[in-house]
Amino acid sequence: MSTLSPTASSAPTTNLALYRRRRLYNLIGWTVFGLFFALLAFALLDIVGTVLKRGWPALSLELFTKPTNGVSGGLLNAIIGTFALTVGSLILAAPVGVFSGIFVSEYQSSPFARVIRYLSDVMVGVPSIVFGLFGYITMVTWLGWQFSMLAGCITLALMIIPYILRTTELALRGVAPELREAAYALGAGHATVVMRVILRSCFSRVMTGILLAMAISMGETAPLIYTVNWSNYVWDGHLTREPVAYLTYVIWSFINEPFDSAHALAYAAALLITVFVLLITIFARLALSKFTSNQTH
């Protein structure tokens, strides 16, 4: 005659209690994360809704065709200045960031690569206003460039290079090693493998990092206050002797003015920046999705 031992009879009870405790912890965790997500979503929707509600009525043909006149007029000078600063900083930052990311990825065990990676991590954490102060001391005053387009582009480029470097490095390190081995087996050299095989296979991810860095540079204000200042005129092409207008300055400065026209321009500039950054982000996501789809088929 067989008897059920005390250990065997208590095992289902213990497993059931453990299962219920895990379900309770799981429920508490999802509830807390759900509340935080709802809080963030509400803040985001409130900001976007306010910008859309206050900025949409200010959109007009005059906004895109006339420069700012005091605290009224249009935003033609700010729109052109924003695109010029963004494109100029990308022209300076993208090659340096991409090739630095390739070097850090390919020679990740070398001391020099470790130093570059460490410095890039440190620069990511530096407040943007510190970059502005650096640009003001070195370029605006020491080199005598005054408030100018080139000083702003270089300052923004220094700020976004670490982002491009790290995204490029992670993109290259995510490529399957079998692809590299296959290229070497076919007789390709190291430079050919890196530039025509590895970099090509993760090109969309590298471009995603560049576009996100572009969105960051487009939304910056603090570094440009010290290096670019402001101008009521459309940028005339001078690189080192002419201040430049940009959209984020309108948001930062005009919202504090006691005039309805200034508030309308500030909300219109906020709406334009939001739309531009949203379009860049969507384009980056679509590029990454297309790349992932092509890799799986």
PDB file of C-alpha atoms in Angstrom:
ATOM      1  CA  MET A   1       0.000   0.000   0.000  1.00  0.00           C
ATOM      2  CA  SER A   2       1.503   3.260  -1.108  1.00  0.00           C
ATOM      3  CA  THR A   3       1.209   6.531   0.911  1.00  0.00           C
ATOM      4  CA  LEU A   4       1.580  10.127  -0.342  1.00  0.00           C
ATOM      5  CA  SER A   5       4.652  11.737   1.211  1.00  0.00           C
ATOM      6  CA  PRO A   6       4.344  15.217   2.871  1.00  0.00           C
ATOM      7  CA  THR A   7       6.874  16.690   0.359  1.00  0.00           C
ATOM      8  CA  ALA A   8       4.930  15.522  -2.674  1.00  0.00           C
ATOM      9  CA  SER A   9       1.592  16.760  -1.325  1.00  0.00           C
ATOM     10  CA  SER A  10       2.903  20.244  -0.498  1.00  0.00           C
ATOM     11  CA  ALA A  11       4.580  20.780  -3.923  1.00  0.00           C
ATOM     12  CA  PRO A  12       1.383  21.733  -5.875  1.00  0.00           C
ATOM     13  CA  THR A  13       0.390  24.137  -3.099  1.00  0.00           C
ATOM     14  CA  THR A  14       3.829  25.810  -3.223  1.00  0.00           C
ATOM     15  CA  ASN A  15       3.752  26.100  -7.032  1.00  0.00           C
ATOM     16  CA  LEU A  16       0.255  27.583  -6.945  1.00  0.00           C
ATOM     17  CA  ALA A  17       1.288  30.207  -4.373  1.00  0.00           C
ATOM     18  CA  LEU A  18       4.358  31.068  -6.451  1.00  0.00           C
ATOM     19  CA  TYR A  19       2.224  31.349  -9.582  1.00  0.00           C
ATOM     20  CA  ARG A  20      -0.263  33.672  -7.843  1.00  0.00           C
ATOM     21  CA  ARG A  21       2.549  35.833  -6.446  1.00  0.00           C
ATOM     22  CA  ARG A  22       4.087  36.204  -9.895  1.00  0.00           C
ATOM     23  CA  ARG A  23       0.697  37.102 -11.369  1.00  0.00           C
ATOM     24  CA  LEU A  24       0.270  39.760  -8.678  1.00  0.00           C
ATOM     25  CA  TYR A  25       3.739  41.229  -9.308  1.00  0.00           C
ATOM     26  CA  ASN A  26       3.096  41.143 -13.033  1.00  0.00           C
ATOM     27  CA  LEU A  27      -0.214  42.975 -12.580  1.00  0.00           C
ATOM     28  CA  ILE A  28       1.386  45.611 -10.339  1.00  0.00           C
ATOM     29  CA  GLY A  29       4.255  46.120 -12.790  1.00  0.00           C
ATOM     30  CA  TRP A  30       2.007  46.508 -15.843  1.00  0.00           C
ATOM     31  CA  THR A  31      -0.268  48.868 -13.898  1.00  0.00           C
ATOM     32  CA  VAL A  32       2.638  51.119 -12.861  1.00  0.00           C
ATOM     33  CA  PHE A  33       4.135  51.168 -16.368  1.00  0.00           C
ATOM     34  CA  GLY A  34       0.688  51.802 -17.833  1.00  0.00           C
ATOM     35  CA  LEU A  35       0.195  54.814 -15.582  1.00  0.00           C
ATOM     36  CA  PHE A  36       3.602  56.250 -16.518  1.00  0.00           C
ATOM     37  CA  PHE A  37       2.884  55.654 -20.207  1.00  0.00           C
ATOM     38  CA  ALA A  38      -0.502  57.360 -19.876  1.00  0.00           C
ATOM     39  CA  LEU A  39       1.140  60.308 -18.104  1.00  0.00           C
ATOM     40  CA  LEU A  40       3.767  60.699 -20.849  1.00  0.00           C
ATOM     41  CA  ALA A  41       1.185  60.250 -23.594  1.00  0.00           C
ATOM     42  CA  PHE A  42      -1.056  62.881 -22.000  1.00  0.00           C
ATOM     43  CA  ALA A  43       1.837  65.372 -21.738  1.00  0.00           C
ATOM     44  CA  LEU A  44       2.839  64.730 -25.359  1.00  0.00           C
ATOM     45  CA  LEU A  45      -0.713  65.019 -26.657  1.00  0.00           C
ATOM     46  CA  ASP A  46      -1.271  68.178 -24.603  1.00  0.00           C
ATOM     47  CA  ILE A  47       1.871  69.819 -26.029  1.00  0.00           C
ATOM     48  CA  VAL A  48       1.107  68.766 -29.607  1.00  0.00           C
ATOM     49  CA  GLY A  49      -2.541  69.788 -29.243  1.00  0.00           C
ATOM     50  CA  THR A  50      -1.646  73.220 -27.849  1.00  0.00           C
ATOM     51  CA  VAL A  51       0.939  73.841 -30.573  1.00  0.00           C
ATOM     52  CA  LEU A  52      -1.502  72.717 -33.268  1.00  0.00           C
ATOM     53  CA  LYS A  53      -4.392  74.740 -31.842  1.00  0.00           C
ATOM     54  CA  ARG A  54      -2.373  77.958 -31.415  1.00  0.00           C
ATOM     55  CA  GLY A  55      -0.050  77.555 -34.392  1.00  0.00           C
ATOM     56  CA  TRP A  56      -2.459  76.478 -37.134  1.00  0.00           C
ATOM     57  CA  PRO A  57      -4.379  79.820 -37.290  1.00  0.00           C
ATOM     58  CA  ALA A  58      -1.046  81.648 -37.698  1.00  0.00           C
ATOM     59  CA  LEU A  59      -0.142  79.744 -40.872  1.00  0.00           C
ATOM     60  CA  SER A  60      -0.501  81.919 -43.941  1.00  0.00           C
ATOM     61  CA  LEU A  61       1.212  82.686 -47.231  1.00  0.00           C
ATOM     62  CA  GLU A  62       2.857  85.721 -45.627  1.00  0.00           C
ATOM     63  CA  LEU A  63       4.465  83.458 -43.034  1.00  0.00           C
ATOM     64  CA  PHE A  64       6.503  81.660 -45.733  1.00  0.00           C
ATOM     65  CA  THR A  65       7.194  84.611 -48.039  1.00  0.00           C
ATOM     66  CA  LYS A  66       8.138  87.531 -45.754  1.00  0.00           C
ATOM     67  CA  PRO A  67      10.965  87.919 -43.211  1.00  0.00           C
ATOM     68  CA  THR A  68      10.365  88.893 -39.617  1.00  0.00           C
ATOM     69  CA  ASN A  69       9.733  92.583 -38.986  1.00  0.00           C
ATOM     70  CA  GLY A  70      10.270  93.203 -35.280  1.00  0.00           C
ATOM     71  CA  VAL A  71       7.721  90.914 -33.631  1.00  0.00           C
ATOM     72  CA  SER A  72       5.448  90.614 -36.684  1.00  0.00           C
ATOM     73  CA  GLY A  73       5.738  89.721 -40.364  1.00  0.00           C
ATOM     74  CA  GLY A  74       6.661  86.227 -41.545  1.00  0.00           C
ATOM     75  CA  LEU A  75       9.245  83.530 -40.841  1.00  0.00           C
ATOM     76  CA  LEU A  76      11.008  83.294 -44.206  1.00  0.00           C
ATOM     77  CA  ASN A  77      14.344  84.343 -42.702  1.00  0.00           C
ATOM     78  CA  ALA A  78      14.006  81.854 -39.829  1.00  0.00           C
ATOM     79  CA  ILE A  79      12.987  78.945 -42.092  1.00  0.00           C
ATOM     80  CA  ILE A  80      15.913  79.523 -44.476  1.00  0.00           C
ATOM     81  CA  GLY A  81      18.326  79.964 -41.559  1.00  0.00           C
ATOM     82  CA  THR A  82      17.135  76.771 -39.848  1.00  0.00           C
ATOM     83  CA  PHE A  83      17.578  74.664 -42.988  1.00  0.00           C
ATOM     84  CA  ALA A  84      20.978  76.225 -43.725  1.00  0.00           C
ATOM     85  CA  LEU A  85      22.215  75.579 -40.185  1.00  0.00           C
ATOM     86  CA  THR A  86      20.893  72.003 -40.211  1.00  0.00           C
ATOM     87  CA  VAL A  87      22.328  71.116 -43.621  1.00  0.00           C
ATOM     88  CA  GLY A  88      25.639  72.833 -42.851  1.00  0.00           C
ATOM     89  CA  SER A  89      26.080  71.003 -39.555  1.00  0.00           C
ATOM     90  CA  LEU A  90      25.258  67.670 -41.225  1.00  0.00           C
ATOM     91  CA  ILE A  91      27.793  68.279 -44.000  1.00  0.00           C
ATOM     92  CA  LEU A  92      30.450  68.773 -41.314  1.00  0.00           C
ATOM     93  CA  ALA A  93      29.311  66.095 -38.867  1.00  0.00           C
ATOM     94  CA  ALA A  94      28.164  63.166 -41.022  1.00  0.00           C
ATOM     95  CA  PRO A  95      31.548  62.236 -42.614  1.00  0.00           C
ATOM     96  CA  VAL A  96      33.417  62.626 -39.311  1.00  0.00           C
ATOM     97  CA  GLY A  97      30.793  60.686 -37.352  1.00  0.00           C
ATOM     98  CA  VAL A  98      30.418  57.855 -39.870  1.00  0.00           C
ATOM     99  CA  PHE A  99      34.147  57.276 -40.416  1.00  0.00           C
ATOM    100  CA  SER A 100      34.830  57.562 -36.679  1.00  0.00           C
ATOM    101  CA  GLY A 101      32.101  54.979 -36.065  1.00  0.00           C
ATOM    102  CA  ILE A 102      33.660  52.675 -38.677  1.00  0.00           C
ATOM    103  CA  PHE A 103      37.074  53.031 -37.031  1.00  0.00           C
ATOM    104  CA  VAL A 104      35.738  52.389 -33.522  1.00  0.00           C
ATOM    105  CA  SER A 105      33.810  49.349 -34.770  1.00  0.00           C
ATOM    106  CA  GLU A 106      36.655  47.828 -36.782  1.00  0.00           C
ATOM    107  CA  TYR A 107      39.388  48.495 -34.214  1.00  0.00           C
ATOM    108  CA  GLN A 108      37.277  48.319 -31.068  1.00  0.00           C
ATOM    109  CA  SER A 109      40.021  46.685 -28.999  1.00  0.00           C
ATOM    110  CA  SER A 110      42.673  49.333 -29.730  1.00  0.00           C
ATOM    111  CA  PRO A 111      43.374  51.959 -27.029  1.00  0.00           C
ATOM    112  CA  PHE A 112      42.744  54.841 -29.448  1.00  0.00           C
ATOM    113  CA  ALA A 113      39.296  53.457 -30.350  1.00  0.00           C
ATOM    114  CA  ARG A 114      38.461  53.094 -26.666  1.00  0.00           C
ATOM    115  CA  VAL A 115      39.456  56.712 -26.054  1.00  0.00           C
ATOM    116  CA  ILE A 116      37.261  57.895 -28.942  1.00  0.00           C
ATOM    117  CA  ARG A 117      34.308  55.854 -27.668  1.00  0.00           C
ATOM    118  CA  TYR A 118      34.784  57.208 -24.140  1.00  0.00           C
ATOM    119  CA  LEU A 119      35.003  60.808 -25.340  1.00  0.00           C
ATOM    120  CA  SER A 120      31.887  60.399 -27.487  1.00  0.00           C
ATOM    121  CA  ASP A 121      29.965  59.036 -24.496  1.00  0.00           C
ATOM    122  CA  VAL A 122      31.127  62.012 -22.428  1.00  0.00           C
ATOM    123  CA  MET A 123      30.161  64.501 -25.156  1.00  0.00           C
ATOM    124  CA  VAL A 124      26.654  63.040 -25.394  1.00  0.00           C
ATOM    125  CA  GLY A 125      26.122  63.971 -21.745  1.00  0.00           C
ATOM    126  CA  VAL A 126      27.456  67.530 -22.051  1.00  0.00           C
ATOM    127  CA  PRO A 127      24.643  70.156 -21.951  1.00  0.00           C
ATOM    128  CA  SER A 128      24.100  71.876 -25.281  1.00  0.00           C
ATOM    129  CA  ILE A 129      24.623  75.320 -23.753  1.00  0.00           C
ATOM    130  CA  VAL A 130      28.215  74.317 -22.942  1.00  0.00           C
ATOM    131  CA  PHE A 131      28.810  73.709 -26.649  1.00  0.00           C
ATOM    132  CA  GLY A 132      27.391  77.155 -27.292  1.00  0.00           C
ATOM    133  CA  LEU A 133      29.712  78.741 -24.774  1.00  0.00           C
ATOM    134  CA  PHE A 134      32.654  76.867 -26.321  1.00  0.00           C
ATOM    135  CA  GLY A 135      31.684  78.143 -29.776  1.00  0.00           C
ATOM    136  CA  TYR A 136      31.309  81.681 -28.490  1.00  0.00           C
ATOM    137  CA  ILE A 137      34.739  81.726 -26.807  1.00  0.00           C
ATOM    138  CA  THR A 138      36.669  80.013 -29.617  1.00  0.00           C
ATOM    139  CA  MET A 139      35.019  81.201 -32.828  1.00  0.00           C
ATOM    140  CA  VAL A 140      32.973  84.320 -32.101  1.00  0.00           C
ATOM    141  CA  THR A 141      35.549  86.101 -29.920  1.00  0.00           C
ATOM    142  CA  TRP A 142      38.973  84.387 -30.278  1.00  0.00           C
ATOM    143  CA  LEU A 143      38.838  83.874 -34.057  1.00  0.00           C
ATOM    144  CA  GLY A 144      36.829  87.089 -34.495  1.00  0.00           C
ATOM    145  CA  TRP A 145      34.121  85.513 -36.664  1.00  0.00           C
ATOM    146  CA  GLN A 146      31.332  87.340 -34.793  1.00  0.00           C
ATOM    147  CA  PHE A 147      27.857  85.778 -34.679  1.00  0.00           C
ATOM    148  CA  SER A 148      27.721  83.788 -37.895  1.00  0.00           C
ATOM    149  CA  MET A 149      26.499  80.771 -39.844  1.00  0.00           C
ATOM    150  CA  LEU A 150      29.831  78.916 -39.760  1.00  0.00           C
ATOM    151  CA  ALA A 151      30.185  79.272 -35.975  1.00  0.00           C
ATOM    152  CA  GLY A 152      26.682  77.826 -35.529  1.00  0.00           C
ATOM    153  CA  CYS A 153      27.258  74.959 -37.972  1.00  0.00           C
ATOM    154  CA  ILE A 154      30.546  73.919 -36.333  1.00  0.00           C
ATOM    155  CA  THR A 155      28.994  74.088 -32.857  1.00  0.00           C
ATOM    156  CA  LEU A 156      26.011  71.960 -33.911  1.00  0.00           C
ATOM    157  CA  ALA A 157      28.329  69.538 -35.712  1.00  0.00           C
ATOM    158  CA  LEU A 158      30.430  69.039 -32.566  1.00  0.00           C
ATOM    159  CA  MET A 159      27.231  68.331 -30.652  1.00  0.00           C
ATOM    160  CA  ILE A 160      25.780  65.689 -33.033  1.00  0.00           C
ATOM    161  CA  ILE A 161      28.990  63.884 -34.054  1.00  0.00           C
ATOM    162  CA  PRO A 162      28.837  61.541 -30.993  1.00  0.00           C
ATOM    163  CA  TYR A 163      25.268  60.489 -31.903  1.00  0.00           C
ATOM    164  CA  ILE A 164      26.266  59.629 -35.482  1.00  0.00           C
ATOM    165  CA  LEU A 165      29.425  57.875 -34.278  1.00  0.00           C
ATOM    166  CA  ARG A 166      27.619  55.627 -31.807  1.00  0.00           C
ATOM    167  CA  THR A 167      24.733  54.746 -34.148  1.00  0.00           C
ATOM    168  CA  THR A 168      27.205  53.917 -36.929  1.00  0.00           C
ATOM    169  CA  GLU A 169      29.276  51.755 -34.600  1.00  0.00           C
ATOM    170  CA  LEU A 170      26.229  49.845 -33.353  1.00  0.00           C
ATOM    171  CA  ALA A 171      24.941  49.410 -36.912  1.00  0.00           C
ATOM    172  CA  LEU A 172      28.235  47.899 -38.095  1.00  0.00           C
ATOM    173  CA  ARG A 173      28.574  45.651 -35.054  1.00  0.00           C
ATOM    174  CA  GLY A 174      25.053  44.338 -35.706  1.00  0.00           C
ATOM    175  CA  VAL A 175      26.031  42.883 -39.097  1.00  0.00           C
ATOM    176  CA  ALA A 176      26.289  39.078 -39.074  1.00  0.00           C
ATOM    177  CA  PRO A 177      29.956  37.901 -39.017  1.00  0.00           C
ATOM    178  CA  GLU A 178      29.171  35.300 -41.695  1.00  0.00           C
ATOM    179  CA  LEU A 179      28.748  38.134 -44.216  1.00  0.00           C
ATOM    180  CA  ARG A 180      32.248  39.399 -43.470  1.00  0.00           C
ATOM    181  CA  GLU A 181      33.713  35.872 -43.652  1.00  0.00           C
ATOM    182  CA  ALA A 182      32.002  35.258 -46.991  1.00  0.00           C
ATOM    183  CA  ALA A 183      33.462  38.481 -48.421  1.00  0.00           C
ATOM    184  CA  TYR A 184      36.953  37.545 -47.246  1.00  0.00           C
ATOM    185  CA  ALA A 185      36.526  34.053 -48.701  1.00  0.00           C
ATOM    186  CA  LEU A 186      35.836  35.614 -52.108  1.00  0.00           C
ATOM    187  CA  GLY A 187      39.170  37.437 -51.928  1.00  0.00           C
ATOM    188  CA  ALA A 188      38.024  40.945 -51.026  1.00  0.00           C
ATOM    189  CA  GLY A 189      40.399  43.220 -49.111  1.00  0.00           C
ATOM    190  CA  HIS A 190      39.659  44.729 -45.737  1.00  0.00           C
ATOM    191  CA  ALA A 191      38.715  48.160 -47.094  1.00  0.00           C
ATOM    192  CA  THR A 192      36.410  46.602 -49.694  1.00  0.00           C
ATOM    193  CA  VAL A 193      34.747  44.402 -47.095  1.00  0.00           C
ATOM    194  CA  VAL A 194      34.088  47.354 -44.779  1.00  0.00           C
ATOM    195  CA  MET A 195      33.010  49.961 -47.318  1.00  0.00           C
ATOM    196  CA  ARG A 196      31.216  47.854 -49.951  1.00  0.00           C
ATOM    197  CA  VAL A 197      29.876  44.931 -47.917  1.00  0.00           C
ATOM    198  CA  ILE A 198      29.496  45.747 -44.216  1.00  0.00           C
ATOM    199  CA  LEU A 199      28.614  49.442 -44.541  1.00  0.00           C
ATOM    200  CA  ARG A 200      26.304  48.772 -47.475  1.00  0.00           C
ATOM    201  CA  SER A 201      24.404  46.089 -45.578  1.00  0.00           C
ATOM    202  CA  CYS A 202      23.623  48.472 -42.687  1.00  0.00           C
ATOM    203  CA  PHE A 203      23.362  51.687 -44.716  1.00  0.00           C
ATOM    204  CA  SER A 204      19.748  52.337 -43.698  1.00  0.00           C
ATOM    205  CA  ARG A 205      20.603  52.101 -40.010  1.00  0.00           C
ATOM    206  CA  VAL A 206      23.488  54.524 -40.466  1.00  0.00           C
ATOM    207  CA  MET A 207      21.165  56.895 -42.320  1.00  0.00           C
ATOM    208  CA  THR A 208      18.636  56.566 -39.515  1.00  0.00           C
ATOM    209  CA  GLY A 209      21.261  57.794 -37.049  1.00  0.00           C
ATOM    210  CA  ILE A 210      22.138  60.704 -39.315  1.00  0.00           C
ATOM    211  CA  LEU A 211      18.487  61.717 -39.693  1.00  0.00           C
ATOM    212  CA  LEU A 212      17.897  61.542 -35.939  1.00  0.00           C
ATOM    213  CA  ALA A 213      20.986  63.711 -35.417  1.00  0.00           C
ATOM    214  CA  MET A 214      19.508  66.092 -37.983  1.00  0.00           C
ATOM    215  CA  ALA A 215      16.301  66.294 -35.930  1.00  0.00           C
ATOM    216  CA  ILE A 216      18.342  67.030 -32.793  1.00  0.00           C
ATOM    217  CA  SER A 217      20.261  69.853 -34.467  1.00  0.00           C
ATOM    218  CA  MET A 218      17.057  71.341 -35.872  1.00  0.00           C
ATOM    219  CA  GLY A 219      15.501  71.619 -32.410  1.00  0.00           C
ATOM    220  CA  GLU A 220      18.459  73.214 -30.598  1.00  0.00           C
ATOM    221  CA  THR A 221      18.414  76.779 -29.288  1.00  0.00           C
ATOM    222  CA  ALA A 222      21.013  77.250 -26.531  1.00  0.00           C
ATOM    223  CA  PRO A 223      24.180  76.686 -28.645  1.00  0.00           C
ATOM    224  CA  LEU A 224      22.860  78.999 -31.370  1.00  0.00           C
ATOM    225  CA  ILE A 225      22.130  81.884 -29.012  1.00  0.00           C
ATOM    226  CA  TYR A 226      25.871  82.120 -28.291  1.00  0.00           C
ATOM    227  CA  THR A 227      27.114  81.532 -31.837  1.00  0.00           C
ATOM    228  CA  VAL A 228      24.460  82.735 -34.313  1.00  0.00           C
ATOM    229  CA  ASN A 229      22.328  85.258 -32.386  1.00  0.00           C
ATOM    230  CA  TRP A 230      19.420  86.583 -34.474  1.00  0.00           C
ATOM    231  CA  SER A 231      18.731  88.565 -37.617  1.00  0.00           C
ATOM    232  CA  ASN A 232      15.547  90.075 -39.056  1.00  0.00           C
ATOM    233  CA  TYR A 233      16.932  89.587 -42.543  1.00  0.00           C
ATOM    234  CA  VAL A 234      17.252  86.592 -44.841  1.00  0.00           C
ATOM    235  CA  TRP A 235      20.737  85.067 -44.683  1.00  0.00           C
ATOM    236  CA  ASP A 236      22.821  86.590 -47.504  1.00  0.00           C
ATOM    237  CA  GLY A 237      25.478  83.853 -47.768  1.00  0.00           C
ATOM    238  CA  HIS A 238      28.193  85.306 -45.534  1.00  0.00           C
ATOM    239  CA  LEU A 239      29.711  82.555 -43.404  1.00  0.00           C
ATOM    240  CA  THR A 240      31.607  84.410 -40.691  1.00  0.00           C
ATOM    241  CA  ARG A 241      30.281  87.976 -40.465  1.00  0.00           C
ATOM    242  CA  GLU A 242      26.505  87.812 -40.404  1.00  0.00           C
ATOM    243  CA  PRO A 243      24.018  86.676 -37.696  1.00  0.00           C
ATOM    244  CA  VAL A 244      21.320  84.275 -38.840  1.00  0.00           C
ATOM    245  CA  ALA A 245      17.648  83.794 -37.974  1.00  0.00           C
ATOM    246  CA  TYR A 246      16.283  80.372 -36.926  1.00  0.00           C
ATOM    247  CA  LEU A 247      12.935  79.018 -35.786  1.00  0.00           C
ATOM    248  CA  THR A 248      13.793  77.949 -32.250  1.00  0.00           C
ATOM    249  CA  TYR A 249      14.877  81.499 -31.383  1.00  0.00           C
ATOM    250  CA  VAL A 250      11.382  82.704 -32.341  1.00  0.00           C
ATOM    251  CA  ILE A 251       9.851  80.160 -29.955  1.00  0.00           C
ATOM    252  CA  TRP A 252      12.230  81.022 -27.111  1.00  0.00           C
ATOM    253  CA  SER A 253      12.139  84.808 -27.465  1.00  0.00           C
ATOM    254  CA  PHE A 254       8.814  85.850 -28.993  1.00  0.00           C
ATOM    255  CA  ILE A 255       6.634  83.912 -26.538  1.00  0.00           C
ATOM    256  CA  ASN A 256       7.783  86.313 -23.792  1.00  0.00           C
ATOM    257  CA  GLU A 257       6.766  89.414 -25.757  1.00  0.00           C
ATOM    258  CA  PRO A 258       3.499  91.168 -24.747  1.00  0.00           C
ATOM    259  CA  PHE A 259       2.112  91.192 -28.318  1.00  0.00           C
ATOM    260  CA  ASP A 260      -0.353  88.853 -29.994  1.00  0.00           C
ATOM    261  CA  SER A 261       1.622  88.947 -33.254  1.00  0.00           C
ATOM    262  CA  ALA A 262       4.739  87.705 -31.419  1.00  0.00           C
ATOM    263  CA  HIS A 263       2.783  84.862 -29.804  1.00  0.00           C
ATOM    264  CA  ALA A 264       1.333  83.868 -33.182  1.00  0.00           C
ATOM    265  CA  LEU A 265       4.824  83.702 -34.726  1.00  0.00           C
ATOM    266  CA  ALA A 266       6.141  81.690 -31.755  1.00  0.00           C
ATOM    267  CA  TYR A 267       3.371  79.070 -32.022  1.00  0.00           C
ATOM    268  CA  ALA A 268       3.709  78.962 -35.812  1.00  0.00           C
ATOM    269  CA  ALA A 269       7.466  78.332 -35.437  1.00  0.00           C
ATOM    270  CA  ALA A 270       6.775  75.602 -32.866  1.00  0.00           C
ATOM    271  CA  LEU A 271       4.301  73.949 -35.256  1.00  0.00           C
ATOM    272  CA  LEU A 272       6.783  74.074 -38.145  1.00  0.00           C
ATOM    273  CA  ILE A 273       9.585  72.580 -36.021  1.00  0.00           C
ATOM    274  CA  THR A 274       7.248  69.832 -34.776  1.00  0.00           C
ATOM    275  CA  VAL A 275       6.152  68.962 -38.319  1.00  0.00           C
ATOM    276  CA  PHE A 276       9.722  68.973 -39.640  1.00  0.00           C
ATOM    277  CA  VAL A 277      11.029  66.744 -36.837  1.00  0.00           C
ATOM    278  CA  LEU A 278       8.022  64.430 -37.151  1.00  0.00           C
ATOM    279  CA  LEU A 279       8.583  64.040 -40.897  1.00  0.00           C
ATOM    280  CA  ILE A 280      12.279  63.287 -40.337  1.00  0.00           C
ATOM    281  CA  THR A 281      11.448  60.678 -37.684  1.00  0.00           C
ATOM    282  CA  ILE A 282       8.795  59.009 -39.858  1.00  0.00           C
ATOM    283  CA  PHE A 283      11.189  58.938 -42.811  1.00  0.00           C
ATOM    284  CA  ALA A 284      13.877  57.369 -40.617  1.00  0.00           C
ATOM    285  CA  ARG A 285      11.462  54.710 -39.340  1.00  0.00           C
ATOM    286  CA  LEU A 286      10.252  53.906 -42.856  1.00  0.00           C
ATOM    287  CA  ALA A 287      13.847  53.588 -44.077  1.00  0.00           C
ATOM    288  CA  LEU A 288      14.692  51.202 -41.247  1.00  0.00           C
ATOM    289  CA  SER A 289      11.518  49.167 -41.842  1.00  0.00           C
ATOM    290  CA  LYS A 290      12.277  48.903 -45.544  1.00  0.00           C
ATOM    291  CA  PHE A 291      15.829  47.828 -44.775  1.00  0.00           C
ATOM    292  CA  THR A 292      14.617  45.159 -42.330  1.00  0.00           C
ATOM    293  CA  SER A 293      12.050  43.923 -44.854  1.00  0.00           C
ATOM    294  CA  ASN A 294      14.687  43.645 -47.571  1.00  0.00           C
ATOM    295  CA  GLN A 295      17.003  41.746 -45.261  1.00  0.00           C
ATOM    296  CA  THR A 296      14.345  39.167 -44.386  1.00  0.00           C
ATOM    297  CA  HIS A 297      13.277  38.491 -48.004  1.00  0.00           C
TER     298      HIS A 297
END
